[in-house]
């Protein structure tokens, strides 16, 4: 429960403010309250309640902290809110900020009105610098997409020298053509001979040539679909169901 005198947030079971001892709204004194507010414990003769120590508002004129504007009781040498000395530091000029709710004059850097508790300005949350994240913290700018790569090793024909360096490709879709496989080989299409795709952690090959000249030699059973071309020797056959 927020105190209307100093703006301090109190627990719901308190009858007086923890900071300034001002009575909270749900526990305000009735019309029969004792008028002697300076008595520490005075019993009201009519309703039989105890009146606590006087609040800042009940004491009439009171001073405010020169640093944060918190109301000060007589005898306080420093502010209980910011621990600032009661006397303003030398050379410090106090700028005022009027409360938009009650027009009470507060310090410019005060967060709550010292008279009605209205919130004058909100504290900005402290931004955590990038270097302060822990080693195990996953940050979006450090996350990288998994790289999928494959290699094609050229098999030399008769009377050809073996090529030692394989062709390395990366990406989820790779277009194979003459320029990136065997430059100068006119049997390979210059635009799109075939495409390699990476799906569900598996590689797939699909023919893109106009003459349907992309084949795969295999020693294991493979699935056949209508339209597949089978090469037996130097003869091609089209599979259908």
PDB file of C-alpha atoms in Angstrom:
ATOM      1  CA  UNK A   1       0.000   0.000   0.000  1.00  0.00           C
ATOM      2  CA  UNK A   2       1.554   3.329  -1.092  1.00  0.00           C
ATOM      3  CA  UNK A   3       1.839   6.095   1.495  1.00  0.00           C
ATOM      4  CA  UNK A   4       0.073   9.291   0.381  1.00  0.00           C
ATOM      5  CA  UNK A   5       2.549  11.375   2.366  1.00  0.00           C
ATOM      6  CA  UNK A   6       5.934  10.196   1.071  1.00  0.00           C
ATOM      7  CA  UNK A   7       5.120   7.642  -1.619  1.00  0.00           C
ATOM      8  CA  UNK A   8       6.755   4.703   0.184  1.00  0.00           C
ATOM      9  CA  UNK A   9       5.375   1.263  -0.757  1.00  0.00           C
ATOM     10  CA  UNK A  10       4.253  -0.541   2.427  1.00  0.00           C
ATOM     11  CA  UNK A  11       2.975  -4.049   3.059  1.00  0.00           C
ATOM     12  CA  UNK A  12      -0.792  -4.521   3.247  1.00  0.00           C
ATOM     13  CA  UNK A  13      -0.866  -5.318   6.969  1.00  0.00           C
ATOM     14  CA  UNK A  14       0.629  -2.008   8.136  1.00  0.00           C
ATOM     15  CA  UNK A  15      -1.457   0.808   9.589  1.00  0.00           C
ATOM     16  CA  UNK A  16       1.310   3.430   9.503  1.00  0.00           C
ATOM     17  CA  UNK A  17       3.959   4.156   6.886  1.00  0.00           C
ATOM     18  CA  UNK A  18       7.258   2.438   7.577  1.00  0.00           C
ATOM     19  CA  UNK A  19       9.241   5.513   6.482  1.00  0.00           C
ATOM     20  CA  UNK A  20       7.370   8.580   7.733  1.00  0.00           C
ATOM     21  CA  UNK A  21       4.860   7.003  10.187  1.00  0.00           C
ATOM     22  CA  UNK A  22       1.946   8.656   8.379  1.00  0.00           C
ATOM     23  CA  UNK A  23      -1.371   6.735   8.789  1.00  0.00           C
ATOM     24  CA  UNK A  24      -2.301   4.785   5.675  1.00  0.00           C
ATOM     25  CA  UNK A  25      -5.646   5.387   3.978  1.00  0.00           C
ATOM     26  CA  UNK A  26      -7.322   2.210   5.238  1.00  0.00           C
ATOM     27  CA  UNK A  27      -6.368   3.053   8.830  1.00  0.00           C
ATOM     28  CA  UNK A  28      -7.131   6.810   8.903  1.00  0.00           C
ATOM     29  CA  UNK A  29      -8.242   8.136  12.252  1.00  0.00           C
ATOM     30  CA  UNK A  30     -11.946   8.843  12.734  1.00  0.00           C
ATOM     31  CA  UNK A  31     -13.482  12.128  13.890  1.00  0.00           C
ATOM     32  CA  UNK A  32     -13.092  11.110  17.554  1.00  0.00           C
ATOM     33  CA  UNK A  33      -9.282  10.801  17.374  1.00  0.00           C
ATOM     34  CA  UNK A  34      -7.238  12.348  20.151  1.00  0.00           C
ATOM     35  CA  UNK A  35      -6.013  15.840  19.357  1.00  0.00           C
ATOM     36  CA  UNK A  36      -2.820  15.543  21.352  1.00  0.00           C
ATOM     37  CA  UNK A  37      -0.723  14.056  18.535  1.00  0.00           C
ATOM     38  CA  UNK A  38       2.565  14.582  20.328  1.00  0.00           C
ATOM     39  CA  UNK A  39       1.821  11.896  22.932  1.00  0.00           C
ATOM     40  CA  UNK A  40       3.555   8.642  22.034  1.00  0.00           C
ATOM     41  CA  UNK A  41       0.764   6.458  23.437  1.00  0.00           C
ATOM     42  CA  UNK A  42      -2.529   8.204  24.316  1.00  0.00           C
ATOM     43  CA  UNK A  43      -5.744   6.280  24.783  1.00  0.00           C
ATOM     44  CA  UNK A  44      -8.831   7.826  23.188  1.00  0.00           C
ATOM     45  CA  UNK A  45     -11.524   7.966  25.831  1.00  0.00           C
ATOM     46  CA  UNK A  46     -14.443   7.592  23.415  1.00  0.00           C
ATOM     47  CA  UNK A  47     -13.413   4.724  21.144  1.00  0.00           C
ATOM     48  CA  UNK A  48     -10.497   3.220  23.074  1.00  0.00           C
ATOM     49  CA  UNK A  49      -7.772   3.247  20.391  1.00  0.00           C
ATOM     50  CA  UNK A  50      -4.080   4.058  20.641  1.00  0.00           C
ATOM     51  CA  UNK A  51      -2.644   7.017  18.792  1.00  0.00           C
ATOM     52  CA  UNK A  52       0.940   6.544  17.657  1.00  0.00           C
ATOM     53  CA  UNK A  53       3.731   9.032  17.217  1.00  0.00           C
ATOM     54  CA  UNK A  54       2.944  12.251  15.319  1.00  0.00           C
ATOM     55  CA  UNK A  55       3.389  12.193  11.558  1.00  0.00           C
ATOM     56  CA  UNK A  56       5.236  14.788   9.514  1.00  0.00           C
ATOM     57  CA  UNK A  57       1.972  16.323   8.288  1.00  0.00           C
ATOM     58  CA  UNK A  58       0.607  16.609  11.856  1.00  0.00           C
ATOM     59  CA  UNK A  59       3.654  18.518  13.058  1.00  0.00           C
ATOM     60  CA  UNK A  60       2.961  21.503  10.831  1.00  0.00           C
ATOM     61  CA  UNK A  61       5.965  23.021   9.109  1.00  0.00           C
ATOM     62  CA  UNK A  62       8.654  20.455   8.360  1.00  0.00           C
ATOM     63  CA  UNK A  63      11.880  20.363   6.429  1.00  0.00           C
ATOM     64  CA  UNK A  64      12.627  18.253   3.353  1.00  0.00           C
ATOM     65  CA  UNK A  65      15.811  16.480   2.374  1.00  0.00           C
ATOM     66  CA  UNK A  66      17.923  18.793   0.171  1.00  0.00           C
ATOM     67  CA  UNK A  67      18.931  15.801  -1.951  1.00  0.00           C
ATOM     68  CA  UNK A  68      15.714  13.832  -2.641  1.00  0.00           C
ATOM     69  CA  UNK A  69      12.939  15.947  -1.085  1.00  0.00           C
ATOM     70  CA  UNK A  70      12.008  13.327   1.523  1.00  0.00           C
ATOM     71  CA  UNK A  71      10.207  14.891   4.582  1.00  0.00           C
ATOM     72  CA  UNK A  72      12.397  15.052   7.688  1.00  0.00           C
ATOM     73  CA  UNK A  73      11.285  14.851  11.316  1.00  0.00           C
ATOM     74  CA  UNK A  74      12.742  17.186  13.948  1.00  0.00           C
ATOM     75  CA  UNK A  75      15.998  15.809  15.305  1.00  0.00           C
ATOM     76  CA  UNK A  76      16.949  13.881  12.154  1.00  0.00           C
ATOM     77  CA  UNK A  77      20.560  14.572  11.160  1.00  0.00           C
ATOM     78  CA  UNK A  78      20.355  12.729   7.844  1.00  0.00           C
ATOM     79  CA  UNK A  79      17.677  11.615   5.398  1.00  0.00           C
ATOM     80  CA  UNK A  80      16.422   8.022   6.013  1.00  0.00           C
ATOM     81  CA  UNK A  81      15.697   7.677   2.286  1.00  0.00           C
ATOM     82  CA  UNK A  82      19.042   8.644   0.681  1.00  0.00           C
ATOM     83  CA  UNK A  83      21.341   9.053   3.763  1.00  0.00           C
ATOM     84  CA  UNK A  84      22.098  12.623   2.719  1.00  0.00           C
ATOM     85  CA  UNK A  85      23.065  15.143   5.415  1.00  0.00           C
ATOM     86  CA  UNK A  86      20.269  17.413   6.569  1.00  0.00           C
ATOM     87  CA  UNK A  87      22.287  20.427   5.510  1.00  0.00           C
ATOM     88  CA  UNK A  88      22.474  20.927   1.742  1.00  0.00           C
ATOM     89  CA  UNK A  89      25.972  20.340   0.301  1.00  0.00           C
ATOM     90  CA  UNK A  90      27.898  23.511  -0.394  1.00  0.00           C
ATOM     91  CA  UNK A  91      27.475  24.811  -3.923  1.00  0.00           C
ATOM     92  CA  UNK A  92      24.408  22.656  -4.676  1.00  0.00           C
ATOM     93  CA  UNK A  93      21.461  24.539  -6.151  1.00  0.00           C
ATOM     94  CA  UNK A  94      18.111  22.834  -5.640  1.00  0.00           C
ATOM     95  CA  UNK A  95      15.914  22.882  -8.752  1.00  0.00           C
ATOM     96  CA  UNK A  96      12.202  22.499  -8.136  1.00  0.00           C
ATOM     97  CA  UNK A  97       9.621  20.275  -9.809  1.00  0.00           C
ATOM     98  CA  UNK A  98       5.934  20.954  -9.189  1.00  0.00           C
ATOM     99  CA  UNK A  99       3.690  17.933  -8.687  1.00  0.00           C
ATOM    100  CA  UNK A 100       1.054  17.750 -11.473  1.00  0.00           C
ATOM    101  CA  UNK A 101      -1.474  16.372  -8.962  1.00  0.00           C
ATOM    102  CA  UNK A 102      -1.219  18.699  -5.946  1.00  0.00           C
ATOM    103  CA  UNK A 103       1.215  21.361  -7.270  1.00  0.00           C
ATOM    104  CA  UNK A 104       3.567  20.737  -4.342  1.00  0.00           C
ATOM    105  CA  UNK A 105       7.129  21.902  -4.948  1.00  0.00           C
ATOM    106  CA  UNK A 106       9.630  19.024  -5.072  1.00  0.00           C
ATOM    107  CA  UNK A 107      13.243  18.646  -6.069  1.00  0.00           C
ATOM    108  CA  UNK A 108      13.863  18.225  -9.769  1.00  0.00           C
ATOM    109  CA  UNK A 109      15.351  14.742  -9.299  1.00  0.00           C
ATOM    110  CA  UNK A 110      12.603  13.489  -6.935  1.00  0.00           C
ATOM    111  CA  UNK A 111      10.762  10.366  -8.099  1.00  0.00           C
ATOM    112  CA  UNK A 112       7.703  10.817  -5.841  1.00  0.00           C
ATOM    113  CA  UNK A 113       5.903  13.881  -4.546  1.00  0.00           C
ATOM    114  CA  UNK A 114       6.767  14.403  -0.873  1.00  0.00           C
ATOM    115  CA  UNK A 115       3.242  15.697  -0.205  1.00  0.00           C
ATOM    116  CA  UNK A 116       0.822  13.313  -1.970  1.00  0.00           C
ATOM    117  CA  UNK A 117       3.097  10.467  -3.121  1.00  0.00           C
ATOM    118  CA  UNK A 118       2.367  10.978  -6.841  1.00  0.00           C
ATOM    119  CA  UNK A 119       4.959   9.378  -9.105  1.00  0.00           C
ATOM    120  CA  UNK A 120       6.849  12.238 -10.754  1.00  0.00           C
ATOM    121  CA  UNK A 121       9.170  10.237 -12.989  1.00  0.00           C
ATOM    122  CA  UNK A 122       9.896   6.614 -13.685  1.00  0.00           C
ATOM    123  CA  UNK A 123      13.263   4.990 -13.183  1.00  0.00           C
ATOM    124  CA  UNK A 124      14.743   3.669 -16.395  1.00  0.00           C
ATOM    125  CA  UNK A 125      15.791  -0.004 -16.207  1.00  0.00           C
ATOM    126  CA  UNK A 126      19.513  -0.583 -16.335  1.00  0.00           C
ATOM    127  CA  UNK A 127      20.509  -1.996 -19.694  1.00  0.00           C
ATOM    128  CA  UNK A 128      22.851  -4.954 -19.515  1.00  0.00           C
ATOM    129  CA  UNK A 129      25.861  -4.542 -21.734  1.00  0.00           C
ATOM    130  CA  UNK A 130      26.660  -7.151 -24.317  1.00  0.00           C
ATOM    131  CA  UNK A 131      29.930  -8.118 -22.626  1.00  0.00           C
ATOM    132  CA  UNK A 132      28.188  -8.844 -19.303  1.00  0.00           C
ATOM    133  CA  UNK A 133      26.354 -11.924 -20.570  1.00  0.00           C
ATOM    134  CA  UNK A 134      27.577 -15.244 -19.216  1.00  0.00           C
ATOM    135  CA  UNK A 135      29.537 -17.695 -21.295  1.00  0.00           C
ATOM    136  CA  UNK A 136      26.577 -20.068 -21.548  1.00  0.00           C
ATOM    137  CA  UNK A 137      24.078 -17.363 -22.489  1.00  0.00           C
ATOM    138  CA  UNK A 138      22.718 -17.772 -26.019  1.00  0.00           C
ATOM    139  CA  UNK A 139      22.433 -14.398 -27.710  1.00  0.00           C
ATOM    140  CA  UNK A 140      20.680 -13.852 -31.072  1.00  0.00           C
ATOM    141  CA  UNK A 141      23.643 -12.075 -32.687  1.00  0.00           C
ATOM    142  CA  UNK A 142      25.963 -14.985 -31.870  1.00  0.00           C
ATOM    143  CA  UNK A 143      23.654 -17.711 -33.189  1.00  0.00           C
ATOM    144  CA  UNK A 144      24.642 -19.074 -36.600  1.00  0.00           C
ATOM    145  CA  UNK A 145      22.648 -21.279 -38.923  1.00  0.00           C
ATOM    146  CA  UNK A 146      24.068 -24.791 -39.316  1.00  0.00           C
ATOM    147  CA  UNK A 147      26.254 -25.093 -42.430  1.00  0.00           C
ATOM    148  CA  UNK A 148      25.540 -28.084 -44.674  1.00  0.00           C
ATOM    149  CA  UNK A 149      28.336 -28.991 -47.073  1.00  0.00           C
ATOM    150  CA  UNK A 150      29.226 -31.798 -49.470  1.00  0.00           C
ATOM    151  CA  UNK A 151      32.097 -32.759 -51.776  1.00  0.00           C
ATOM    152  CA  UNK A 152      32.285 -34.119 -55.316  1.00  0.00           C
ATOM    153  CA  UNK A 153      35.500 -35.901 -56.301  1.00  0.00           C
ATOM    154  CA  UNK A 154      36.067 -36.088 -60.048  1.00  0.00           C
ATOM    155  CA  UNK A 155      36.786 -39.610 -61.355  1.00  0.00           C
ATOM    156  CA  UNK A 156      39.328 -39.426 -64.209  1.00  0.00           C
ATOM    157  CA  UNK A 157      38.638 -41.087 -67.550  1.00  0.00           C
ATOM    158  CA  UNK A 158      41.172 -43.216 -69.362  1.00  0.00           C
ATOM    159  CA  UNK A 159      44.424 -41.395 -70.123  1.00  0.00           C
ATOM    160  CA  UNK A 160      43.483 -38.573 -67.697  1.00  0.00           C
ATOM    161  CA  UNK A 161      45.422 -37.448 -64.685  1.00  0.00           C
ATOM    162  CA  UNK A 162      43.706 -37.847 -61.338  1.00  0.00           C
ATOM    163  CA  UNK A 163      42.374 -34.652 -59.731  1.00  0.00           C
ATOM    164  CA  UNK A 164      43.492 -34.502 -56.122  1.00  0.00           C
ATOM    165  CA  UNK A 165      41.304 -31.639 -54.874  1.00  0.00           C
ATOM    166  CA  UNK A 166      37.564 -32.397 -54.527  1.00  0.00           C
ATOM    167  CA  UNK A 167      34.845 -29.877 -55.341  1.00  0.00           C
ATOM    168  CA  UNK A 168      33.367 -28.478 -52.127  1.00  0.00           C
ATOM    169  CA  UNK A 169      29.809 -27.094 -52.055  1.00  0.00           C
ATOM    170  CA  UNK A 170      27.755 -25.642 -49.199  1.00  0.00           C
ATOM    171  CA  UNK A 171      24.142 -24.593 -48.784  1.00  0.00           C
ATOM    172  CA  UNK A 172      20.711 -26.194 -48.722  1.00  0.00           C
ATOM    173  CA  UNK A 173      20.333 -25.900 -52.520  1.00  0.00           C
ATOM    174  CA  UNK A 174      23.243 -26.180 -54.959  1.00  0.00           C
ATOM    175  CA  UNK A 175      22.896 -25.732 -58.730  1.00  0.00           C
ATOM    176  CA  UNK A 176      25.374 -27.884 -60.652  1.00  0.00           C
ATOM    177  CA  UNK A 177      26.478 -26.696 -64.087  1.00  0.00           C
ATOM    178  CA  UNK A 178      29.465 -26.641 -66.377  1.00  0.00           C
ATOM    179  CA  UNK A 179      31.221 -23.719 -64.688  1.00  0.00           C
ATOM    180  CA  UNK A 180      31.302 -25.147 -61.157  1.00  0.00           C
ATOM    181  CA  UNK A 181      31.922 -28.826 -62.020  1.00  0.00           C
ATOM    182  CA  UNK A 182      34.008 -29.414 -65.188  1.00  0.00           C
ATOM    183  CA  UNK A 183      34.676 -26.174 -67.046  1.00  0.00           C
ATOM    184  CA  UNK A 184      35.023 -26.774 -70.784  1.00  0.00           C
ATOM    185  CA  UNK A 185      33.018 -30.020 -70.813  1.00  0.00           C
ATOM    186  CA  UNK A 186      30.329 -29.390 -73.454  1.00  0.00           C
ATOM    187  CA  UNK A 187      28.295 -32.438 -72.372  1.00  0.00           C
ATOM    188  CA  UNK A 188      27.344 -30.600 -69.167  1.00  0.00           C
ATOM    189  CA  UNK A 189      24.697 -27.895 -69.393  1.00  0.00           C
ATOM    190  CA  UNK A 190      26.000 -24.370 -68.842  1.00  0.00           C
ATOM    191  CA  UNK A 191      22.914 -23.165 -66.927  1.00  0.00           C
ATOM    192  CA  UNK A 192      21.434 -25.959 -64.803  1.00  0.00           C
ATOM    193  CA  UNK A 193      22.505 -29.548 -65.208  1.00  0.00           C
ATOM    194  CA  UNK A 194      21.209 -30.746 -61.834  1.00  0.00           C
ATOM    195  CA  UNK A 195      20.401 -29.524 -58.347  1.00  0.00           C
ATOM    196  CA  UNK A 196      21.548 -30.851 -54.992  1.00  0.00           C
ATOM    197  CA  UNK A 197      19.185 -30.191 -52.054  1.00  0.00           C
ATOM    198  CA  UNK A 198      19.683 -30.818 -48.333  1.00  0.00           C
ATOM    199  CA  UNK A 199      16.458 -31.816 -46.551  1.00  0.00           C
ATOM    200  CA  UNK A 200      16.013 -33.499 -43.156  1.00  0.00           C
ATOM    201  CA  UNK A 201      19.759 -34.184 -42.895  1.00  0.00           C
ATOM    202  CA  UNK A 202      19.791 -35.994 -46.269  1.00  0.00           C
ATOM    203  CA  UNK A 203      21.080 -35.044 -49.712  1.00  0.00           C
ATOM    204  CA  UNK A 204      18.888 -35.336 -52.819  1.00  0.00           C
ATOM    205  CA  UNK A 205      19.786 -35.058 -56.521  1.00  0.00           C
ATOM    206  CA  UNK A 206      17.373 -33.889 -59.223  1.00  0.00           C
ATOM    207  CA  UNK A 207      18.021 -33.586 -62.953  1.00  0.00           C
ATOM    208  CA  UNK A 208      17.513 -30.155 -64.544  1.00  0.00           C
ATOM    209  CA  UNK A 209      19.037 -30.719 -67.988  1.00  0.00           C
ATOM    210  CA  UNK A 210      16.952 -30.519 -71.171  1.00  0.00           C
ATOM    211  CA  UNK A 211      18.457 -33.749 -72.554  1.00  0.00           C
ATOM    212  CA  UNK A 212      17.945 -35.669 -69.285  1.00  0.00           C
ATOM    213  CA  UNK A 213      21.615 -36.543 -68.990  1.00  0.00           C
ATOM    214  CA  UNK A 214      22.009 -36.738 -65.201  1.00  0.00           C
ATOM    215  CA  UNK A 215      22.395 -40.251 -63.809  1.00  0.00           C
ATOM    216  CA  UNK A 216      23.455 -41.921 -60.582  1.00  0.00           C
ATOM    217  CA  UNK A 217      25.376 -45.204 -60.482  1.00  0.00           C
ATOM    218  CA  UNK A 218      24.300 -47.294 -57.514  1.00  0.00           C
ATOM    219  CA  UNK A 219      25.023 -50.714 -56.083  1.00  0.00           C
ATOM    220  CA  UNK A 220      22.097 -50.684 -53.644  1.00  0.00           C
ATOM    221  CA  UNK A 221      18.368 -50.845 -54.106  1.00  0.00           C
ATOM    222  CA  UNK A 222      16.810 -47.490 -54.914  1.00  0.00           C
ATOM    223  CA  UNK A 223      13.203 -46.423 -55.319  1.00  0.00           C
ATOM    224  CA  UNK A 224      11.987 -46.020 -58.912  1.00  0.00           C
ATOM    225  CA  UNK A 225       9.274 -43.570 -59.922  1.00  0.00           C
ATOM    226  CA  UNK A 226       7.409 -43.229 -63.235  1.00  0.00           C
ATOM    227  CA  UNK A 227       9.546 -41.237 -65.679  1.00  0.00           C
ATOM    228  CA  UNK A 228      12.916 -42.332 -64.257  1.00  0.00           C
ATOM    229  CA  UNK A 229      15.575 -43.092 -66.866  1.00  0.00           C
ATOM    230  CA  UNK A 230      17.528 -46.346 -66.553  1.00  0.00           C
ATOM    231  CA  UNK A 231      20.820 -46.693 -68.467  1.00  0.00           C
ATOM    232  CA  UNK A 232      21.822 -50.251 -69.360  1.00  0.00           C
ATOM    233  CA  UNK A 233      25.137 -50.261 -71.155  1.00  0.00           C
ATOM    234  CA  UNK A 234      24.771 -47.514 -73.747  1.00  0.00           C
ATOM    235  CA  UNK A 235      20.963 -47.862 -73.978  1.00  0.00           C
ATOM    236  CA  UNK A 236      18.497 -45.739 -71.998  1.00  0.00           C
ATOM    237  CA  UNK A 237      15.072 -46.888 -70.809  1.00  0.00           C
ATOM    238  CA  UNK A 238      12.197 -44.923 -69.232  1.00  0.00           C
ATOM    239  CA  UNK A 239      10.530 -46.545 -66.240  1.00  0.00           C
ATOM    240  CA  UNK A 240       6.734 -46.548 -65.803  1.00  0.00           C
ATOM    241  CA  UNK A 241       4.125 -48.488 -63.843  1.00  0.00           C
TER     242      UNK A 241
END
